[in-house]
Short mmCIF file of C-alpha atoms in Angstrom, two decimals:
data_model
loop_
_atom_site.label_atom_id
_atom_site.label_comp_id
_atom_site.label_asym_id
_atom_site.label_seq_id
_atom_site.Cartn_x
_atom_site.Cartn_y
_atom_site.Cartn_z
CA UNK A 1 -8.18 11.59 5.58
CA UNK A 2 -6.60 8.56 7.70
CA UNK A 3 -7.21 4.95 7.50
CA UNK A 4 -6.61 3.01 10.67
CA UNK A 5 -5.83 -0.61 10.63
CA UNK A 6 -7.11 -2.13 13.41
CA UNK A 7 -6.03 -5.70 14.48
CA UNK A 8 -5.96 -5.83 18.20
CA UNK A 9 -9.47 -8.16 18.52
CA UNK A 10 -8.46 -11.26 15.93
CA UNK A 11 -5.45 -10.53 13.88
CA UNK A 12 -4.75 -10.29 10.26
CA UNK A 13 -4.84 -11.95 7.27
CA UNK A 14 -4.91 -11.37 3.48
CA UNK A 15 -8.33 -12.02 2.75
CA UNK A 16 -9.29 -10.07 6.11
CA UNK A 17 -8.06 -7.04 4.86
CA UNK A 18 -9.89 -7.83 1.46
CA UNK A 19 -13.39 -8.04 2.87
CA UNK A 20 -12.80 -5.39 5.32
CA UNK A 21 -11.57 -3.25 2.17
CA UNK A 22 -14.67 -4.11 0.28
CA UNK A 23 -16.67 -3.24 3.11
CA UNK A 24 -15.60 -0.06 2.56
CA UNK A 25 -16.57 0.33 -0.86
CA UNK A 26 -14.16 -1.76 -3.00
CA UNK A 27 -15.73 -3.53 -5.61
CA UNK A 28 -16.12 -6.77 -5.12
CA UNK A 29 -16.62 -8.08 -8.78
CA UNK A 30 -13.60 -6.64 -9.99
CA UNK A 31 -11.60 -7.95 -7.26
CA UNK A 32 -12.95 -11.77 -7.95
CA UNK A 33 -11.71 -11.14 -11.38
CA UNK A 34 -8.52 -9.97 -10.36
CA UNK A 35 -7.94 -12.46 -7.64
CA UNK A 36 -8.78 -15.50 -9.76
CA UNK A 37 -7.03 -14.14 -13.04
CA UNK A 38 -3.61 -13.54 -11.49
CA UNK A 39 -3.10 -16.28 -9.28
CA UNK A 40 -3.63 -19.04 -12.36
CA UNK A 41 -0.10 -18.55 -13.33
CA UNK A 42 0.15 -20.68 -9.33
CA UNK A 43 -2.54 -22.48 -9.28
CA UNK A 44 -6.61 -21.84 -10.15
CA UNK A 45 -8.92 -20.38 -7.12
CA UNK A 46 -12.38 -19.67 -6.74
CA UNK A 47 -12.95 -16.36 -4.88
CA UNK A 48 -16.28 -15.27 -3.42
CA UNK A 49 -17.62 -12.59 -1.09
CA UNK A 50 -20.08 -12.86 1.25
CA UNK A 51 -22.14 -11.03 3.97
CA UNK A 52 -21.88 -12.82 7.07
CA UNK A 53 -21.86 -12.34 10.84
CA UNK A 54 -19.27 -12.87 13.34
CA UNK A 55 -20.40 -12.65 16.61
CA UNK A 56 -23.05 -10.39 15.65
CA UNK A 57 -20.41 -8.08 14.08
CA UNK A 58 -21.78 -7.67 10.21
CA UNK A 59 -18.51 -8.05 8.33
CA UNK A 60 -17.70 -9.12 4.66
CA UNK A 61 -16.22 -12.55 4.54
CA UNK A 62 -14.20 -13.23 1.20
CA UNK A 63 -13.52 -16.74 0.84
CA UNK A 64 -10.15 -17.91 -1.66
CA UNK A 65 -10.45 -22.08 -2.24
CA UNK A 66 -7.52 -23.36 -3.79
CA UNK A 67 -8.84 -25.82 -7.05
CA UNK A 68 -5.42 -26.77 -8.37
CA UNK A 69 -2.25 -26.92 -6.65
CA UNK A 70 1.18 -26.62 -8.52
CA UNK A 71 4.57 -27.11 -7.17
CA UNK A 72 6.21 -24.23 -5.30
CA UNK A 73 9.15 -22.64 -6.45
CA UNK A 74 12.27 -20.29 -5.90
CA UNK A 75 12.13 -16.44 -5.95
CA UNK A 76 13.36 -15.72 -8.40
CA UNK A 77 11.26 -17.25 -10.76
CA UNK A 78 7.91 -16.29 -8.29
CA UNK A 79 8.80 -12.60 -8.93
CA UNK A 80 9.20 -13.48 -12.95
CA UNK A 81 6.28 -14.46 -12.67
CA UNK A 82 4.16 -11.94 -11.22
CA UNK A 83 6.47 -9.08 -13.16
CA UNK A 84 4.79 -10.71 -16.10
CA UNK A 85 1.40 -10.33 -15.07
CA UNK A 86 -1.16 -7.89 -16.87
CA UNK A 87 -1.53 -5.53 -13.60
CA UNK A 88 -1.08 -1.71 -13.48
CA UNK A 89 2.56 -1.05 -12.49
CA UNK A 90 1.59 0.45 -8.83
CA UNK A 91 -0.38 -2.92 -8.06
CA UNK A 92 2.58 -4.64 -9.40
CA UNK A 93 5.34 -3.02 -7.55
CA UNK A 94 3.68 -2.93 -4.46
CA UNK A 95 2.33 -6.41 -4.53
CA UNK A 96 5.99 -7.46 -5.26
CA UNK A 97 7.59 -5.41 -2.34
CA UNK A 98 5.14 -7.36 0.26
CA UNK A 99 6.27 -11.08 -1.35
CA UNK A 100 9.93 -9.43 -1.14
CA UNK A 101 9.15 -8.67 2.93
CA UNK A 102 7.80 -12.68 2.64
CA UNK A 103 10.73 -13.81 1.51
CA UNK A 104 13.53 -11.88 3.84
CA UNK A 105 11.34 -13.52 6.25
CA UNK A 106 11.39 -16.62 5.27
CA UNK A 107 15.22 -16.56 4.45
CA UNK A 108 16.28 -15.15 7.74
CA UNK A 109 14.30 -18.22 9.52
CA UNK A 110 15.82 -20.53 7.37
CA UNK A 111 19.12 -19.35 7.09
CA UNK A 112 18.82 -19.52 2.94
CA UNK A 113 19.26 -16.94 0.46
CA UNK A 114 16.57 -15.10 -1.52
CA UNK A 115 18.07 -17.12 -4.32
CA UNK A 116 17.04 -20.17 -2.88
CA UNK A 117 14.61 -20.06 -0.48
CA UNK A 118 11.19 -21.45 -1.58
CA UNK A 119 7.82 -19.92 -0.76
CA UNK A 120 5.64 -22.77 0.19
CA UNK A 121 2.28 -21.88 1.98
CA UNK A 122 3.00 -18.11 0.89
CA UNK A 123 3.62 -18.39 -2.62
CA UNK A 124 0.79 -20.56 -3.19
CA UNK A 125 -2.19 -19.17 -5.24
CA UNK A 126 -4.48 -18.24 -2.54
CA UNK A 127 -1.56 -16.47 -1.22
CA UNK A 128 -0.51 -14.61 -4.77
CA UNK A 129 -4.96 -13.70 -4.57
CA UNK A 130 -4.81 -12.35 -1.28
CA UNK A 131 -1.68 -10.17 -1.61
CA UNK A 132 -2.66 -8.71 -5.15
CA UNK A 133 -6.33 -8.69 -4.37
CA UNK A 134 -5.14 -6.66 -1.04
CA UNK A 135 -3.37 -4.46 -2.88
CA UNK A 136 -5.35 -3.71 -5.85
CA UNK A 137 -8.26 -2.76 -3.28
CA UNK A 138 -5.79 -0.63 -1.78
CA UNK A 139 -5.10 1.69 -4.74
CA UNK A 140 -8.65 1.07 -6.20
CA UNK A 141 -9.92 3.18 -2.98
CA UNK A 142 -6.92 5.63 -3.31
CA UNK A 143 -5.64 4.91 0.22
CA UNK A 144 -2.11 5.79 -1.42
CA UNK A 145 -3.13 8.98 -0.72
CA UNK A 146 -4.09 8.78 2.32
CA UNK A 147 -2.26 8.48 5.79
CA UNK A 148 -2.53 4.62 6.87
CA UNK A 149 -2.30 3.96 10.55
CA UNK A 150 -1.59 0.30 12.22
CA UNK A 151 -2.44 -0.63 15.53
CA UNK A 152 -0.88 -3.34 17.55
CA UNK A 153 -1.83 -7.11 16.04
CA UNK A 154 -3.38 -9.83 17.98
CA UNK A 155 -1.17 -12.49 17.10
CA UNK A 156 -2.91 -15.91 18.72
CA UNK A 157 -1.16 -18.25 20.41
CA UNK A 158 -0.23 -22.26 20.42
CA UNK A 159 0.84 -24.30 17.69
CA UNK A 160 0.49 -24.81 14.00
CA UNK A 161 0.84 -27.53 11.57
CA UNK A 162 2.81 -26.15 8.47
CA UNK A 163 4.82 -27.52 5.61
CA UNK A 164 7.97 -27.53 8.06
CA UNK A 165 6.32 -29.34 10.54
CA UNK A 166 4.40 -28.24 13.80
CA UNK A 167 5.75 -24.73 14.51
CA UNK A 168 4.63 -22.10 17.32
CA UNK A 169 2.27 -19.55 17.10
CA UNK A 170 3.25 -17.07 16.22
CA UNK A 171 5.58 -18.04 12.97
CA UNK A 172 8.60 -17.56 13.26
CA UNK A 173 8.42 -15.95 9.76
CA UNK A 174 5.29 -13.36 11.28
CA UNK A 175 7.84 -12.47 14.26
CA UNK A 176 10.61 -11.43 11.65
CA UNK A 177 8.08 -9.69 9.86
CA UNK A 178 6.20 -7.79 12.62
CA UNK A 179 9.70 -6.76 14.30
CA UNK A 180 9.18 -3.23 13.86
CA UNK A 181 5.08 -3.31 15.33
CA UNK A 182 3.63 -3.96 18.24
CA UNK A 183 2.38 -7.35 18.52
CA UNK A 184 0.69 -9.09 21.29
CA UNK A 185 -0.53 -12.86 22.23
CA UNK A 186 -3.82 -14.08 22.31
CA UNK A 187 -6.58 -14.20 22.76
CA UNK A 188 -7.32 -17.86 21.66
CA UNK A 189 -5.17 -20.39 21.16
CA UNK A 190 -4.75 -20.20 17.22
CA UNK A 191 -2.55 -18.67 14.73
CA UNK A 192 -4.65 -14.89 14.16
CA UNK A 193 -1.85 -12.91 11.69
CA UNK A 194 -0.47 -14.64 8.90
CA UNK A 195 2.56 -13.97 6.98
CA UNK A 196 0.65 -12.95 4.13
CA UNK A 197 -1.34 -10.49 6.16
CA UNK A 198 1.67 -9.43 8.35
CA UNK A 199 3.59 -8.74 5.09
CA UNK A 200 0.72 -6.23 3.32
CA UNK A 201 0.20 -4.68 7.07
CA UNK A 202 3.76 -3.43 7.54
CA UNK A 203 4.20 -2.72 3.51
CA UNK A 204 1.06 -0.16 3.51
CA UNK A 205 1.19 1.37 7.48
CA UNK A 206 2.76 4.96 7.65
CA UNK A 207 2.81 4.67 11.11
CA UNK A 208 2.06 2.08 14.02
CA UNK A 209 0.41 3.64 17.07
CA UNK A 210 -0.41 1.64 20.43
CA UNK A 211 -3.76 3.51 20.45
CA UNK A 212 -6.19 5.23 17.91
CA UNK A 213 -4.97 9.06 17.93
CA UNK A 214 -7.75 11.96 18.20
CA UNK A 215 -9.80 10.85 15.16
CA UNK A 216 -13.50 11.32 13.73
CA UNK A 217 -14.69 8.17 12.30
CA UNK A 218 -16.67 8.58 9.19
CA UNK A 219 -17.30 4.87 8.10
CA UNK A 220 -16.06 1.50 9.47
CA UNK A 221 -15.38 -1.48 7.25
CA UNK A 222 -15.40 -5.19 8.82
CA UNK A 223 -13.60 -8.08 6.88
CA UNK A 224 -14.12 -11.59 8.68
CA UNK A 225 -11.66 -14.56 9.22
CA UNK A 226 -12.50 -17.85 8.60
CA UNK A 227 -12.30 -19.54 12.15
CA UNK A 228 -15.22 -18.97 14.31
CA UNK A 229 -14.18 -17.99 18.19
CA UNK A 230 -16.12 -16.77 21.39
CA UNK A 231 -15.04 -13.20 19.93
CA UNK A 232 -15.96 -11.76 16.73
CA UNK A 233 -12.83 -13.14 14.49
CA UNK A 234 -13.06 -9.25 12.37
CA UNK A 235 -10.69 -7.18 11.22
CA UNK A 236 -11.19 -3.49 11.47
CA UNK A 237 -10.18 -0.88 9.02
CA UNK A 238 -12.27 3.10 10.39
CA UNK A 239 -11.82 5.94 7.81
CA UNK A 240 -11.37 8.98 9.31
CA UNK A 241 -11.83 12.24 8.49
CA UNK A 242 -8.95 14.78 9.74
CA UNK A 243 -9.64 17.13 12.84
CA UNK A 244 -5.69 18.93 12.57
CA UNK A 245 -4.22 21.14 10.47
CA UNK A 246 -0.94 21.07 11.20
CA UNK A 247 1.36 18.66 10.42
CA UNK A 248 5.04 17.86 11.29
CA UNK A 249 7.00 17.23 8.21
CA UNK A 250 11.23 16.76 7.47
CA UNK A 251 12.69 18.88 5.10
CA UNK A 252 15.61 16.94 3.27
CA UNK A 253 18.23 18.53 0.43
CA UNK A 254 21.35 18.26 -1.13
CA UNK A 255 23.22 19.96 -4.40
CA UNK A 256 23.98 17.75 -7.48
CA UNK A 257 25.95 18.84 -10.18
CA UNK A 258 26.85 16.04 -11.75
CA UNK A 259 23.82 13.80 -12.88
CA UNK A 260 22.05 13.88 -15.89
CA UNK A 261 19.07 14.74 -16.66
CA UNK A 262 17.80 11.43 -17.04
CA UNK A 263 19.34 10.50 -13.93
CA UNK A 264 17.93 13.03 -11.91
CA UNK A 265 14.26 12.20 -13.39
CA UNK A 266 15.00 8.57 -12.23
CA UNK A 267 15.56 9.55 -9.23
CA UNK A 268 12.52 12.21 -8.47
CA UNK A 269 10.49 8.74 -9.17
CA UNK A 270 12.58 6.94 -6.81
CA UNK A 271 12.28 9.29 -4.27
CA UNK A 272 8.64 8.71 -4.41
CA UNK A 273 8.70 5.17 -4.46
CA UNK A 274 10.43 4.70 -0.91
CA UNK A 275 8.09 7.27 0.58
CA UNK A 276 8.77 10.76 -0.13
CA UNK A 277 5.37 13.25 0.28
CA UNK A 278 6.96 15.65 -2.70
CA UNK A 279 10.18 16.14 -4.44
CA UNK A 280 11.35 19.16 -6.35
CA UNK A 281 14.40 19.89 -8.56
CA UNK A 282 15.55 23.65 -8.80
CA UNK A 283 18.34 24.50 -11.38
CA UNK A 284 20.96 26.82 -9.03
CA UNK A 285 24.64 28.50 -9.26
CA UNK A 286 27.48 26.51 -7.16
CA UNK A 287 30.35 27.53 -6.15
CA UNK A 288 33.07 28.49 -9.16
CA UNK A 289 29.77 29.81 -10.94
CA UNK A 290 29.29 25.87 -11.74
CA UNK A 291 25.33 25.29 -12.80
CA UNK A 292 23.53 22.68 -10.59
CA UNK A 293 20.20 21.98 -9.08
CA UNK A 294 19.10 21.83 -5.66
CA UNK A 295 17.11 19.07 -4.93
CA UNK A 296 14.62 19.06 -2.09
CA UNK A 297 12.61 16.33 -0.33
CA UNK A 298 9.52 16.36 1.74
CA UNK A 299 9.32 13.22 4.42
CA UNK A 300 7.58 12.28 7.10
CA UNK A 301 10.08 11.19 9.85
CA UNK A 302 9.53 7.25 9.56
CA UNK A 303 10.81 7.69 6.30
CA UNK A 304 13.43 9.78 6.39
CA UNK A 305 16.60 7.14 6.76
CA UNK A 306 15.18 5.25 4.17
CA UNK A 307 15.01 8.88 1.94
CA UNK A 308 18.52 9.50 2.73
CA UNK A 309 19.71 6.09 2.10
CA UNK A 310 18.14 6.36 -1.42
CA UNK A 311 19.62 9.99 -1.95
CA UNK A 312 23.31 8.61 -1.08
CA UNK A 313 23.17 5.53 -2.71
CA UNK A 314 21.39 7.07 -6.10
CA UNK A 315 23.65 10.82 -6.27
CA UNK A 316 26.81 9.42 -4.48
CA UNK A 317 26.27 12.72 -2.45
CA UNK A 318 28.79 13.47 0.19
CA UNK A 319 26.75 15.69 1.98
CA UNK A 320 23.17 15.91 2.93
CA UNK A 321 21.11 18.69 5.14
CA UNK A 322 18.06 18.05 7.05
CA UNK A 323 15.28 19.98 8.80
CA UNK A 324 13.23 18.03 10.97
CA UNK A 325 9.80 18.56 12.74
CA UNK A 326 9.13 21.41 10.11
CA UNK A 327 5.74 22.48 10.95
CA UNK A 328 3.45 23.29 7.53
CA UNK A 329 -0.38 24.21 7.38
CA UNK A 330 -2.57 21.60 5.50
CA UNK A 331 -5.98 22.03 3.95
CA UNK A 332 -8.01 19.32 4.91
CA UNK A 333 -8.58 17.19 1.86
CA UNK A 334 -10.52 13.90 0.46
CA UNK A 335 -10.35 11.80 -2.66
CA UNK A 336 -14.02 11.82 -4.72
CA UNK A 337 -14.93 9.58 -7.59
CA UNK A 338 -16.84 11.17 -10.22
CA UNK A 339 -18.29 8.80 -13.45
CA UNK A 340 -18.06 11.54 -16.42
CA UNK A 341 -19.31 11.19 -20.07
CA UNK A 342 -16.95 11.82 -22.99
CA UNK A 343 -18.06 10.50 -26.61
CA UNK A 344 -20.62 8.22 -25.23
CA UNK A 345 -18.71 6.51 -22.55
CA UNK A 346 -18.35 6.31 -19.11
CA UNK A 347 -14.86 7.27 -17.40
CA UNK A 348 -14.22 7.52 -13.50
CA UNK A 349 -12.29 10.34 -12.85
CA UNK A 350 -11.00 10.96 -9.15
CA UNK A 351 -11.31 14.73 -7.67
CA UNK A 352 -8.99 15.82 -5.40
CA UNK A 353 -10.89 18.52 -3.20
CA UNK A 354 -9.51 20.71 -0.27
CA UNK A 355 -11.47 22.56 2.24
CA UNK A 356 -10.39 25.38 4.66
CA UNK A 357 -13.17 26.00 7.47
CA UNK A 358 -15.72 24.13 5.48
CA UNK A 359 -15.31 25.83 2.17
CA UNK A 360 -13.86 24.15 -0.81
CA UNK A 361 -10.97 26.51 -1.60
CA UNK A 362 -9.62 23.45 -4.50
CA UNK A 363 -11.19 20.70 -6.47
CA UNK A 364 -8.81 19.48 -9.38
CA UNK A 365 -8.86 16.03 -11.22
CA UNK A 366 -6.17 13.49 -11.08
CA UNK A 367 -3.82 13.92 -13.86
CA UNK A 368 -3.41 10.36 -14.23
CA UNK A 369 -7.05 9.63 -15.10
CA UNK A 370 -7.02 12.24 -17.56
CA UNK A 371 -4.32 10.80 -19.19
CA UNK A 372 -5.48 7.63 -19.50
CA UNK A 373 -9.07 9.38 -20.83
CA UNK A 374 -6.76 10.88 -23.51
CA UNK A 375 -5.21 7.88 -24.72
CA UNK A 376 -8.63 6.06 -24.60
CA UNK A 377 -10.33 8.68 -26.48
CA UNK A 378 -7.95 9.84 -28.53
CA UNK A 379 -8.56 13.46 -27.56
CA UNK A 380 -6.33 16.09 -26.86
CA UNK A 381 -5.58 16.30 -22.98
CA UNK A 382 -6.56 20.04 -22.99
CA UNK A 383 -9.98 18.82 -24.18
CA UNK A 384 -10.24 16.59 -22.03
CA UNK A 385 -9.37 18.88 -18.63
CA UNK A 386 -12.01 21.12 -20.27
CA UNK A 387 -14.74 18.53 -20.54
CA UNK A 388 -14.06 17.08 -16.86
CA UNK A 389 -13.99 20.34 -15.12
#
């Protein structure tokens, strides 16, 4: 399954990618509670979702107003802040890592540090609602999982009043953060991505394409801007399901015999953190008859510098081997929510299911869920495996 991101008509924003993400199935309740919950610490909003149309495109339209305003302030104490918040840890890191893009951005333009630099229009609370309420749609819809593809971002054009005075479109803080995509001007004269949307595009992309690839499109999701133009003002997101079973993978390993065990844990969840597809630690014999492990890294090639970076800076490994372009075979595979019953309640338990040729050849529950049924119920996690299955 493949999620393309589609900004070429009217750009990107935060609370574009929210309605386009509820449009395709995210619920929008939860997310108002979210949204309004974690951005008090900045500053109360009101968030609401409706149906509207933009140009005759049907799109959802969520709408963050700003009720109180507080005074902004450095990084350091933002990402206190939202390290304190009651968010699952995912949400949390990942939300974090996009206000951490926002900032080297902002920094870079303004030739300040991350210690000092404040965060202005971007740490504000509708801001802090649109990057967490992004993000927790995200993972609430499992796209984790799931290949995310960017297309190039209509950017606008013109001028912009912010709180460093009349700037051009677009940002400077948008170019340093869309360096790496493909970007392009137009069509109106009006800022289209913002650095709150360029940050969450670039954090949760795989890839960036100029064009969609060979795709089916099984459902399309519309979230609208606010602005109304002579085009529909929409961003796209089309969920795809996958046509190819191959897939071209780098192979990435080195010996360690000199980490503990604790460090070597560490950094399996590391790995996966920056990007890794799997990770696997084998215990081997080195040379002198010295016990080690071999540890071995799956990648995609856009993250494979970033993989070896990690692997250097975390083992202080001198030596590295790599295998690119390995071709593998892949079952095609989705992501299904199931609501079960246990003791009277309701859980939602997500099914991981592959098919080969149309047959289901695996359909397995996410440990995670289970887990957390366990704690909840107090059950033993065997029982509770049994009972889902």
């Amino acid at each position: 399954m493949t999620i393309i991101i589609d900004p070429q008509g009217s750009g990107i924003a935060g609370n574009m990618l929210i309605g386009a993400f509820v449009d395709l199935g995210a619920d929008a309740n939860k997310l108002k509670e979210i949204m309004e919950q974690t951005a008090e610490e900045f500053g109360k909003v009101e968030v609401t979702f409706e149906k509207i149309n933009k140009q005759s495109i049907s799109s959802t339209f969520c709408n963050v107003k700003i009720l109180e305003d507080k005074p902004p302030v450095n990084y350091p104490e933002f990402i206190e802040k939202i390290s304190r918040l009651d968010l699952d840890e995912h949400v949390k890191k990942t939300s974090i890592n996009v206000f951490e893009r926002i900032a080297i951005a902002e920094s870079r333009v303004h030739g300040k540090t991350l210690e000092t630099v404040h965060f202005h229009e971007v740490g504000a609370s509708d801001a802090v609602a649109d990057v967490i309420g992004s993000i927790y749609a995200y993972y609430s819809l499992n796209l984790n999982n799931r290949k995310v593809i960017g297309l190039p971002i209509a950017v606008g054009g013109g001028r912009v009043k912010t709180a460093h005075g009349i700037i051009p479109v677009p940002a400077p803080a948008v170019v340093e953060l869309l360096k790496d995509a493909k970007m392009v001007g137009g069509p109106v004269e009006s800022e289209l991505a913002t650095p709150t949307g360029a940050a969450i595009y670039m954090e949760i992309c795989d890839e960036i394409q100029e064009f969609i690839p060979l795709i089916k499109a099984k459902k399309v999701g519309y979230g609208a801007g606010m602005k109304d133009f002579d085009h529909p003002n929409v961003l796209r997101l089309i969920e795809t399901s996958d046509i190819s079973r191959s897939d071209e993978i780098d192979v990435i390993e080195t010996n360690i015999d000199h980490l503990t065990g604790e460090e070597i844990g560490y950094l399996f969840d590391k790995l996966l953190d920056v990007g890794a597809r799997d990770v696997s630690v084998a215990p081997i014999t080195m040379k002198k008859n010295r016990p080690g492990s071999l540890l071995k890294v799956i990648s995609r090639k856009e993250k494979r510098e970033e993989i070896i970076e990690t692997i250097f800076r975390e083992t202080g490994s001198l030596g590295i081997r790599i295998a690119s372009n390995i071709h593998r075979g892949i079952a095609n595979r989705e992501f299904v929510k199931k609501t079960v019953q246990i003791h009277e309640k309701d859980y939602e338990v997500t099914f991981k299911i592959g098919y080969m040729n149309g047959e289901i050849i695996s359909k397995r529950p996410e440990f995670e869920d289970l887990k957390k049924i366990a704690k909840d119920s107090g059950l033993p996690l065997k029982k509770i495996e049994e009972l889902v299955k």
